[in-house]
Structures are given as structure tokens and as C-alpha cells.
Amino acid sequence: MNSPQYILALDLGTTGNRAILFDALGEVAAQAYKELNQYYPQPGWLEHDPNEIWQDTRTCMQQVLRNMGISASSIAAMGVTVQRETCLLWDKTTGEHLHKAIVWQDRRTAGMCRQLSRRSYEIQARTGLVLDAYFSATKLAWLLDWVKQERPETNLDNVLAGTIDTWILWNLTRGQVHATDHSNASRTMLMNLASRDWDSTLLDLFGIPVRMMPQIQPSLGEFGKTDPELLGAEVPIAAIFGDQQAALFAHGCDHPGMLKCTYGTGCFLISHTGHQVTRSQNQLLSTVAWTDATQAEAKSVNYALEGAMFTTGACIQWLRDGLKLIDSAPETEPLARQVADTDGVYFVPALSGLGAPHWDMSARGAFLGITGGVKREHMVRAVLEAIAYEVKEVVEAMNKDGDKPIELLKVDGGASQNDFLMQFQADALGIPVERPAVLDATAQGAAFGAGLAVGFWDDYATLVKNRKIGRTFEPGEGAAQIQENFATWVKAVERAKNWALV
Ligand code: ADP
């Protein structure tokens, strides 16, 4: 029998689920994708259907094998990377979820966070995270309360909790493995960042029994094997990452000072900070980058600082699906170029409150400065510019925390395809923006991790070196005007803060 020639990456994002086959050179050989339905039951709430995520994952895996004309025995290992913080409860005897998954952007537990505000310092010390509805802890507490109230017949001894990686792993292994990795666990607000285990004080605080929680394992390591009936043969699951951490890994950011920004549903600027926890003075999160069972103890744990901006690409999607101002996301680029500026319009992308560096759960989206001459093109351009301004704010926070200023921004993610946005970003920051040829850094990171963990590849540095740069955007003209506009945008942000009653 021939030796396996591929690594399969599952990239289970907020807007869609994807299976990608990577060949021995680390290049994309085939992929399959399905967009994911978004459910907005109330303003500020967002849910996903866990069955849809699992069914689409299965369909994409089977489709990608079919398209490539290969069988599961050609796959050396599988890596899984997922939208983080989104979580659910399910019954281990039936495999049924008890409620739809609550998505990371969902603000329904903002009131619970407000009530806990006296504990925020302690929570940050234990988890590295700012107390916010963004993380899984309050969402799991809400789900458990809901189950107790709405489905009192449920036997809680049969209930399992998990983020999307845990749910998918459980299904891939047909209920054999209930586990997560450190990078996803570090986003639940229930993991102690120093001990990297569930924090009993926080589990008590949120009323979550430890027996419901998955086992936490290294990101690169053995999680189990897929059920043989699923793909026709067992495939080892050898890496799990949160999506942002996977992209950091793909970019080769494995030592302090190296950083990347992913432009997806939200924007996430993450900087590797070494093998010890680093704390921010500027409202950035301390988090696990990844852990590696194949490395010596001293080098096995990697930490990061992160600036999370919740709704950036999501605002483009809202222009398409909510406002119906555009037919497709790429259309924003020619539209923005049709006008010289935004005609004085500023957009605040706070559709799910504001993350770094403001952390205001009650902020809401706003267009300001509208006058009678404003056209669709100006509004679209204002949304793109706002994304770049948000990233600029977080780069400034990162610069305040670091020893030396950031000199280059490595980017990836769906919205980084937008050349207008990338050029505007370089102009706004005054530093080059480097975009790789393959934008699926998230999936690439999961594939690299799995391939390295099983010895399909033996050198991380070579994999990273072989990644090609697609385009570098150098800062150009217009920087002075952008600085002036940025100051006005900051004013607009202040007006959108402290808005909704939570
Ligand atoms: P996620 O992993 O969060 O689901 P992706 O990296 O797949 O996100 O990127 C999808 C996001 O990128 C969507 O929110 C979409 O609106 C946005 N997007 C995709 N293409 C473009 C484009 N050309 N210009 C602006 N935004 C885009």
C-alpha cells in the first residue's frame, strides 16, 4: 500500500465550514466549503445549529476526498481548527444538542457579566481574559440554566459541554473522545492560564460541574481516530487549534514579537509572547497560542497577547444580507474606489459591542456624519475604512505593551483579499502589510500542526519558509489625511459606546 500523501484540515469558521487537503509540499490540493446559517433570535443574540455544523463538516470531508479521487487511507492525519468561544451542551446518550450553540458574538450574557464586575480583576488574573460575554463561561451558565428551566426532565449526568472543536471531535470519534486543546480551552474563561487546567473557583462561580467539561490536551498531539465508517478508514486526529491561534502557527510566529492579523468575521491581532504568560497594560488578552506534546517541557507551551475586534468582515456581510446594499463582499472594493473619500461619513463597527481596546458590551454600530449627498459608495467605503481604523487602535495598544514598535503586519482571512482595505491599512499604520499567496492560514495552521505531530513533516521552519508572499502593501500617500480622519473616527466611537441597556 502507498504511504499517505495528504493532510486533511477542517476549518470550521463562523461563516462557514471547510475541508482542505494539503499535499506533501504544504500546498492546497483540494477543498470543499459550505456557508453556515446564522440565527439572530433577538437583537445582539447569535446562534448556530450544531447539527448543521457537523453535517456540513461530514459532507465537506467526503466531498473533498471524492473530488480528489482518493480514499481515507491516503490521509496521514487530520487537523481541526474552529471558531472559538462558541459553545453548546449535548446529551451523550442521544448525541442531541440541548439548545443551539451560542456564538462568540452573542451578547445575551452581558447583564450577567455586569453583575460579576466585582470579580473582574480576579477573573483576569486567573484566565488572562477581560470579563466579557464574548467568552464561553457565561454562555455555558446561561445554557445550563435554560436546560434546568425549559427541559427539567434532562438527566444532567448525561450532559456534556464543549466548544465547537469538542463537539466535532466527539462526533468524529462517534462519542469516544470528549476533549479540547489548550488554545480553545483558554478562551472559555474557565481555564486557569498558569496551571492550564479547569479552574475550580471559576467552575463554581459559573455553576458548571467539572464532569461536563472536556479533557484539556496539547494542541499538537493525539486526540483519537475518526470512526472507520465515516470515511472508510480510521484517520488520526493529531492537532486542534482555535482559529486565530492556527493562523499564528501557519505564519511561523513562534517567538516573541512575531504577530499577525486575521481579517475574518472579526479581526484578531495576535502576538507570540514566548513560553511564559505576559500580561497587558492596555486591555489586550493573555491567551495560549498552542501547546505541543512533541516538544520538551520548557518549549511545549506558547503564549500570546491578543486584540480581538468582534465585527469587521461581519459588517460586510451585514451590508450584503442585512442592508442588501451590495450583492457580494468583493463588490465593496470597486464601490469604495468609485469615491475619493467617505464624504464625511464614519462607521462604528460595534454590531456586537466593542472588544479591544474598549471592551464595551453596550456599544452598538453607528453611521455618523451623514448628509444629503451621501451615497451607497460612501457608506461602503466608511465600513472598510472603519475596519482599518479598528486594527490601528489595537496596533497602538500592542505597541504600548511591547518593547519595540510593530514594523510589519502579516495578514490573512477572507477580508484581506480586499486590496483597497489592505492599502488603506498600510497607509493608516504607516508600515507595510504583507499578504501571503494562500489566504487560508487558519486551515494551513491546522494542517501543519497535524502533519508535524504525526511525522508527515519533520521541520516546521521549512513549511513556513515555503509559504509564498502574495503581495506587500507599502504605506503611501494620504497618510496625513488618514491620521486626521482617524481622530474623527475615534470621536465617533465614543458616541457609539454605552448605548444599549444590558
Ligand atoms: P471566518 O473564518 O470568521 O468565517 P473568513 O476568513 O472565512 O471568516 O472570512 C469571511 C469574512 O470575510 C466575511 O465576513 C466576509 O464578509 C469577508 N470578506 C470576504 N471577502 C471579502 C472582500 N473581498 N472584501 C471585504 N470583505 C470580505
XYZ file of C-alpha atoms and ligand atoms in Angstrom:
529
model
C 0.000 0.000 0.000
C 1.201 3.510 -0.839
C 2.111 5.761 2.088
C -0.380 8.543 2.851
C 0.146 11.666 0.751
C -2.173 14.220 2.299
C -3.148 16.018 5.485
C -6.797 16.966 5.893
C -7.618 20.241 7.638
C -11.098 21.046 8.920
C -11.574 24.801 9.197
C -14.865 25.330 10.998
C -15.356 29.085 10.983
C -18.126 31.468 11.988
C -19.442 31.989 8.489
C -18.761 28.572 7.018
C -17.190 25.133 7.269
C -14.408 23.953 5.048
C -12.359 20.804 4.460
C -8.987 21.305 2.749
C -6.491 18.682 1.604
C -2.843 19.730 1.823
C -0.175 17.859 -0.132
C 3.348 16.970 0.987
C 4.610 20.421 -0.078
C 2.090 22.048 2.251
C 0.047 23.332 -0.674
C -3.729 23.210 -1.100
C -4.689 20.203 -3.264
C -8.487 20.350 -2.985
C -11.192 21.901 -0.875
C -14.914 21.876 -0.189
C -16.933 24.587 1.563
C -20.438 25.220 2.879
C -21.685 28.544 4.193
C -23.245 28.330 7.667
C -26.671 29.727 8.593
C -26.686 32.499 11.172
C -29.668 32.686 13.553
C -30.451 36.017 15.233
C -33.304 35.221 17.660
C -33.091 38.654 19.344
C -31.014 41.819 18.867
C -27.468 41.082 19.995
C -28.028 37.305 20.049
C -26.465 34.867 17.566
C -26.818 31.099 17.372
C -25.558 28.251 15.176
C -27.144 24.865 14.617
C -24.646 22.238 15.884
C -26.177 19.564 13.655
C -25.657 21.743 10.605
C -22.002 22.244 11.584
C -21.487 18.502 11.957
C -23.434 17.539 8.816
C -21.617 20.145 6.719
C -18.264 19.046 8.140
C -19.062 15.481 7.142
C -20.265 16.482 3.692
C -17.182 18.652 3.065
C -14.804 15.864 4.157
C -16.478 13.302 1.936
C -16.702 15.736 -0.977
C -13.035 16.712 -0.837
C -11.985 13.053 -0.930
C -14.313 12.403 -3.846
C -13.089 15.458 -5.772
C -9.508 14.344 -5.323
C -10.371 10.754 -6.166
C -8.641 9.393 -3.076
C -9.619 7.203 -0.139
C -9.135 7.893 3.565
C -6.012 5.707 3.604
C -4.243 8.460 1.614
C -4.624 10.815 4.587
C -1.841 10.732 7.155
C -3.703 12.796 9.746
C -6.385 15.389 10.310
C -6.076 18.805 11.964
C -9.098 20.697 13.255
C -9.413 24.454 13.737
C -12.589 26.176 14.837
C -14.342 29.416 15.633
C -13.527 29.944 19.300
C -15.704 30.526 22.401
C -18.903 29.332 20.647
C -20.249 26.570 22.858
C -23.060 24.109 23.442
C -24.424 21.369 25.660
C -25.454 17.934 24.403
C -26.766 14.644 25.697
C -24.108 11.944 25.473
C -26.662 9.151 25.298
C -28.538 10.518 22.285
C -25.908 12.769 20.732
C -28.531 15.542 20.543
C -27.714 19.110 21.409
C -29.958 20.596 24.095
C -30.078 24.090 22.591
C -28.477 25.746 19.584
C -24.832 26.756 20.093
C -24.342 30.292 21.421
C -21.896 32.069 19.132
C -18.950 34.107 20.395
C -20.511 37.354 19.170
C -23.677 36.793 21.221
C -24.272 39.429 23.929
C -27.123 37.806 25.868
C -24.996 37.361 28.987
C -23.770 40.965 29.186
C -26.015 41.524 32.231
C -24.503 38.506 33.969
C -21.031 39.965 33.362
C -22.125 43.285 34.796
C -23.322 41.539 37.959
C -19.953 39.835 38.261
C -17.949 43.020 37.705
C -16.565 42.944 41.278
C -14.796 39.702 40.347
C -13.337 41.017 37.065
C -9.821 41.532 38.409
C -9.699 38.023 39.831
C -11.132 36.514 36.638
C -8.498 38.317 34.570
C -5.725 37.155 36.917
C -6.874 33.549 36.630
C -7.671 33.382 32.913
C -5.829 36.280 31.242
C -9.196 37.424 29.844
C -11.254 40.561 30.278
C -14.639 39.745 31.858
C -16.962 39.830 28.840
C -19.923 37.998 27.338
C -17.601 37.088 24.437
C -16.118 34.101 26.268
C -17.806 30.724 26.862
C -18.235 30.744 30.661
C -21.342 32.915 30.910
C -22.790 31.299 27.778
C -22.460 27.817 29.310
C -24.002 29.094 32.556
C -26.926 30.522 30.540
C -27.371 27.239 28.640
C -27.356 25.195 31.818
C -29.948 27.470 33.417
C -32.068 27.192 30.288
C -31.906 23.394 30.342
C -32.878 23.305 34.024
C -35.845 25.589 33.387
C -37.072 24.522 29.965
C -36.114 20.854 29.925
C -36.282 19.837 33.594
C -36.580 16.157 32.631
C -32.953 16.225 31.387
C -30.608 13.986 33.360
C -27.684 16.367 33.945
C -25.332 13.415 34.482
C -25.623 12.769 30.737
C -24.864 16.325 29.672
C -21.558 17.226 28.047
C -20.263 20.736 27.406
C -17.878 21.883 24.757
C -16.685 24.391 22.227
C -17.032 23.519 18.516
C -13.753 21.556 18.409
C -15.013 19.346 21.243
C -18.390 18.791 19.572
C -16.780 17.857 16.264
C -14.128 15.642 17.865
C -16.858 13.828 19.786
C -18.760 13.251 16.549
C -15.686 12.321 14.502
C -14.868 9.648 17.075
C -18.523 8.617 17.433
C -18.708 9.670 21.056
C -15.407 8.093 22.084
C -13.423 11.251 22.865
C -14.565 14.277 24.886
C -11.560 16.603 24.744
C -10.334 20.031 23.720
C -6.934 21.664 23.311
C -5.327 24.392 25.417
C -5.820 27.145 22.819
C -9.597 26.637 22.742
C -9.842 25.977 26.488
C -8.014 29.244 27.194
C -10.975 31.101 25.591
C -13.664 29.625 27.800
C -12.825 31.855 30.799
C -12.842 28.630 32.815
C -9.203 27.596 32.297
C -6.506 28.777 34.641
C -3.821 30.257 32.394
C -0.943 29.328 34.713
C -1.932 25.719 35.512
C -3.640 25.216 32.116
C -6.364 23.161 33.749
C -10.005 23.902 34.576
C -10.132 26.427 37.398
C -12.351 25.045 40.182
C -13.087 28.522 41.597
C -14.408 29.677 38.246
C -16.360 26.472 37.584
C -18.043 27.072 40.976
C -18.607 30.743 40.207
C -20.427 29.894 36.970
C -22.124 26.775 38.383
C -20.629 24.395 35.846
C -19.887 20.846 37.056
C -16.389 19.741 36.058
C -17.743 16.377 34.870
C -19.398 18.165 31.935
C -16.118 19.673 30.796
C -13.807 18.050 28.221
C -10.304 16.917 28.986
C -7.723 19.541 28.004
C -4.879 18.241 25.806
C -1.923 19.671 23.886
C -2.858 21.322 20.569
C -0.342 19.170 18.697
C -0.793 15.580 19.858
C -3.021 12.565 19.601
C -6.733 13.193 20.146
C -8.112 9.944 18.747
C -9.097 8.409 15.435
C -12.119 9.026 13.250
C -14.836 6.410 13.334
C -13.908 3.968 10.493
C -17.403 4.153 8.971
C -17.156 7.889 8.486
C -14.539 7.995 5.736
C -13.997 4.301 5.094
C -10.847 4.060 7.240
C -9.623 5.488 10.543
C -7.806 8.814 10.304
C -5.790 10.077 13.299
C -6.850 13.468 14.641
C -3.476 14.954 15.524
C -3.985 18.698 16.083
C -6.670 21.051 17.361
C -6.377 24.846 17.466
C -8.592 27.852 17.931
C -8.809 29.526 14.514
C -6.715 32.567 15.411
C -4.003 30.508 17.027
C -3.889 28.217 13.987
C -3.253 31.220 11.743
C -0.485 32.417 14.082
C 1.114 28.970 13.795
C 0.837 28.973 9.988
C 2.524 32.367 9.731
C 5.525 30.980 11.604
C 5.002 33.338 14.542
C 6.754 31.105 17.052
C 8.829 33.547 19.006
C 8.230 36.777 20.906
C 7.402 39.858 18.859
C 6.078 37.961 15.828
C 2.483 38.758 15.068
C -0.338 38.507 12.536
C -3.799 39.930 11.951
C -6.629 37.802 10.570
C -9.472 39.643 8.791
C -12.466 37.297 9.043
C -15.829 37.790 10.733
C -13.833 39.774 13.277
C -10.226 40.947 13.217
C -7.741 39.342 15.553
C -4.268 40.726 16.060
C -2.129 38.191 17.908
C 1.465 38.394 19.006
C 3.539 35.446 20.242
C 4.950 36.266 23.691
C 7.114 33.221 24.482
C 6.805 30.355 26.945
C 5.653 32.411 29.947
C 2.398 34.343 30.417
C 2.698 38.047 29.531
C 0.135 40.497 30.918
C -1.106 43.539 29.020
C -1.386 47.036 30.470
C -3.643 48.023 27.575
C -6.686 45.764 27.670
C -5.263 43.029 25.449
C -5.925 39.398 26.304
C -3.330 36.910 27.517
C -4.013 33.552 25.970
C -2.474 30.213 24.991
C -1.079 30.273 21.441
C -0.632 26.490 21.272
C 0.817 23.601 23.222
C 2.909 20.900 21.652
C 3.207 17.369 23.023
C 6.177 16.722 20.712
C 8.352 19.445 22.310
C 10.378 19.386 25.508
C 8.517 20.689 28.583
C 10.183 24.118 28.600
C 9.180 24.785 24.988
C 5.866 22.974 24.843
C 3.642 25.880 25.926
C 3.378 29.018 23.816
C 1.546 32.130 24.994
C 0.245 35.155 23.124
C -1.254 38.594 23.552
C -4.371 39.260 21.533
C -6.501 42.179 20.456
C -9.948 40.889 19.490
C -12.205 43.095 17.344
C -15.587 41.411 17.089
C -17.325 42.531 13.922
C -15.304 43.539 10.878
C -15.983 41.119 7.987
C -19.359 40.626 9.700
C -20.153 44.246 8.841
C -19.501 43.468 5.163
C -21.838 40.511 5.478
C -24.420 42.802 7.062
C -24.116 45.195 4.095
C -24.886 42.184 1.892
C -27.534 40.267 3.876
C -28.996 42.844 6.246
C -28.971 46.097 4.272
C -28.749 44.471 0.821
C -26.527 47.388 -0.187
C -24.147 45.020 -2.010
C -24.524 41.648 -3.717
C -21.190 40.216 -2.660
C -18.297 41.020 -0.317
C -15.721 41.581 -3.131
C -18.009 44.252 -4.630
C -17.056 46.558 -1.736
C -13.672 47.144 -3.349
C -14.754 48.710 -6.680
C -17.520 50.603 -4.865
C -15.065 52.135 -2.373
C -12.754 53.146 -5.233
C -15.561 54.985 -7.028
C -15.409 57.797 -4.468
C -12.427 59.856 -3.295
C -13.451 59.708 0.357
C -16.443 58.912 2.582
C -17.928 62.394 2.232
C -17.630 62.865 5.982
C -19.307 59.574 6.934
C -17.854 57.455 9.752
C -18.895 53.955 10.692
C -18.513 52.324 14.103
C -18.371 48.533 13.659
C -19.893 47.697 17.037
C -22.600 45.305 15.839
C -21.810 43.026 18.806
C -20.415 45.652 21.160
C -16.747 46.598 21.134
C -13.819 44.352 22.009
C -10.215 45.503 22.299
C -9.243 48.005 23.447
C -12.651 49.353 24.631
C -14.458 46.260 25.962
C -17.862 47.879 25.911
C -20.644 45.273 25.664
C -23.265 48.014 25.394
C -21.724 49.798 22.377
C -23.711 49.424 19.143
C -22.997 50.028 15.464
C -23.419 53.554 14.084
C -23.065 55.625 10.936
C -22.257 59.235 11.810
C -21.834 62.368 9.724
C -24.496 61.574 7.142
C -25.619 64.479 4.961
C -27.936 64.629 1.941
C -25.204 63.982 -0.615
C -24.070 60.689 0.877
C -24.334 57.728 -1.461
C -24.052 53.970 -1.109
C -20.394 54.109 -2.197
C -19.517 56.450 0.685
C -21.179 54.184 3.221
C -19.448 51.097 1.881
C -16.118 52.907 1.928
C -16.766 54.086 5.501
C -17.255 50.470 6.587
C -13.952 49.381 5.023
C -12.092 52.341 6.496
C -13.558 51.595 9.926
C -12.076 48.089 9.831
C -8.622 49.572 9.234
C -9.121 52.150 12.000
C -10.074 49.440 14.488
C -6.929 47.498 13.671
C -4.897 50.700 14.012
C -6.238 51.208 17.543
C -5.193 47.701 18.524
C -1.753 48.031 16.891
C -1.261 51.146 19.019
C -2.265 49.227 22.167
C 0.156 46.433 21.218
C 2.918 48.994 20.647
C 2.341 50.419 24.131
C 2.676 46.926 25.633
C 5.742 45.895 23.638
C 9.419 46.830 23.762
C 9.643 47.944 20.172
C 7.012 49.165 17.706
C 5.472 46.795 15.193
C 7.262 47.167 11.846
C 5.312 44.786 9.619
C 1.780 43.435 9.683
C 1.274 39.885 8.359
C -2.345 39.344 7.372
C -4.765 36.638 6.254
C -8.503 35.850 6.312
C -11.392 36.452 3.910
C -11.445 40.262 4.035
C -7.669 40.520 3.473
C -8.452 39.767 -0.194
C -9.692 43.332 -0.429
C -6.814 45.358 -1.946
C -8.451 48.676 -1.102
C -8.697 47.689 2.558
C -5.117 46.400 2.692
C -3.694 49.551 1.076
C -5.751 51.751 3.387
C -4.481 49.661 6.304
C -0.844 50.195 5.304
C -1.471 53.941 4.897
C -3.246 54.165 8.262
C -0.497 52.280 10.105
C 2.487 53.690 8.219
C 4.008 50.182 7.992
C 3.954 47.513 5.250
C 1.140 44.961 5.197
C 2.227 41.526 3.961
C -0.358 39.177 2.495
C 0.524 35.534 1.771
C -0.356 33.862 -1.532
C -2.542 31.334 0.295
C -5.033 33.182 2.478
C -6.304 30.090 4.276
C -3.737 30.461 7.045
C -6.203 29.062 9.565
C -6.588 25.746 7.761
C -2.891 25.726 6.900
C -2.016 26.033 10.603
C -4.226 23.071 11.494
C -2.674 21.030 8.677
C 0.894 21.980 9.661
C 0.177 21.031 13.288
C -1.325 17.641 12.417
C 1.378 16.820 9.855
C 4.173 17.692 12.267
C 2.548 15.786 15.138
C 2.460 12.518 13.144
C 5.838 12.977 11.440
C 4.350 13.558 7.960
C 6.527 16.672 8.005
C 9.574 16.976 10.166
C 10.524 20.633 10.007
C 8.191 23.497 10.933
C 10.672 26.151 9.752
C 10.785 24.672 6.230
C 7.000 24.599 5.981
C 6.834 28.246 6.995
C 9.668 29.211 4.635
C 7.891 27.576 1.705
C 4.822 29.798 2.143
C 4.839 32.414 -0.587
C 4.131 36.095 -0.113
C 1.296 37.162 -2.406
C 1.610 40.933 -2.135
C 3.105 43.542 0.163
C 1.233 46.842 0.524
C 3.635 49.691 1.271
C 2.340 52.785 3.064
C 1.743 55.515 0.508
C 0.217 58.899 0.047
C -2.721 60.090 2.030
C -1.294 59.112 5.409
C -1.642 62.642 6.829
C -5.301 62.900 5.833
C -5.956 59.438 7.258
C -4.468 60.454 10.630
C -6.856 63.404 10.745
C -9.826 61.220 9.844
C -8.764 58.625 12.388
C -9.077 61.236 15.142
C -12.658 61.947 13.990
C -13.417 58.225 13.875
C -12.231 57.872 17.491
C -14.773 60.583 18.351
C -17.480 58.605 16.573
C -16.569 55.510 18.586
C -17.071 57.462 21.814
C -20.593 58.383 20.684
C -21.498 54.733 19.994
C -20.303 53.491 23.382
C -22.514 52.871 26.391
C -25.622 52.666 24.207
C -27.698 49.505 24.668
C -29.168 48.711 28.048
C -27.571 45.478 29.232
P -14.467 33.331 9.337
O -13.331 32.344 9.454
O -14.594 34.248 10.508
O -15.769 32.685 8.962
P -13.262 34.146 6.764
O -11.800 34.305 6.941
O -13.767 32.964 6.008
O -14.060 34.330 8.135
O -13.742 35.486 6.008
C -15.088 35.718 5.767
C -15.396 37.180 6.017
O -14.629 37.974 5.110
C -16.857 37.500 5.785
O -17.321 38.226 6.909
C -16.862 38.357 4.526
O -17.820 39.378 4.632
C -15.461 38.931 4.477
N -14.956 39.098 3.093
C -14.720 38.114 2.192
N -14.249 38.633 1.043
C -14.169 39.976 1.210
C -13.754 41.066 0.395
N -13.295 40.890 -0.846
N -13.805 42.310 0.931
C -14.252 42.501 2.186
N -14.650 41.517 2.997
C -14.628 40.259 2.529
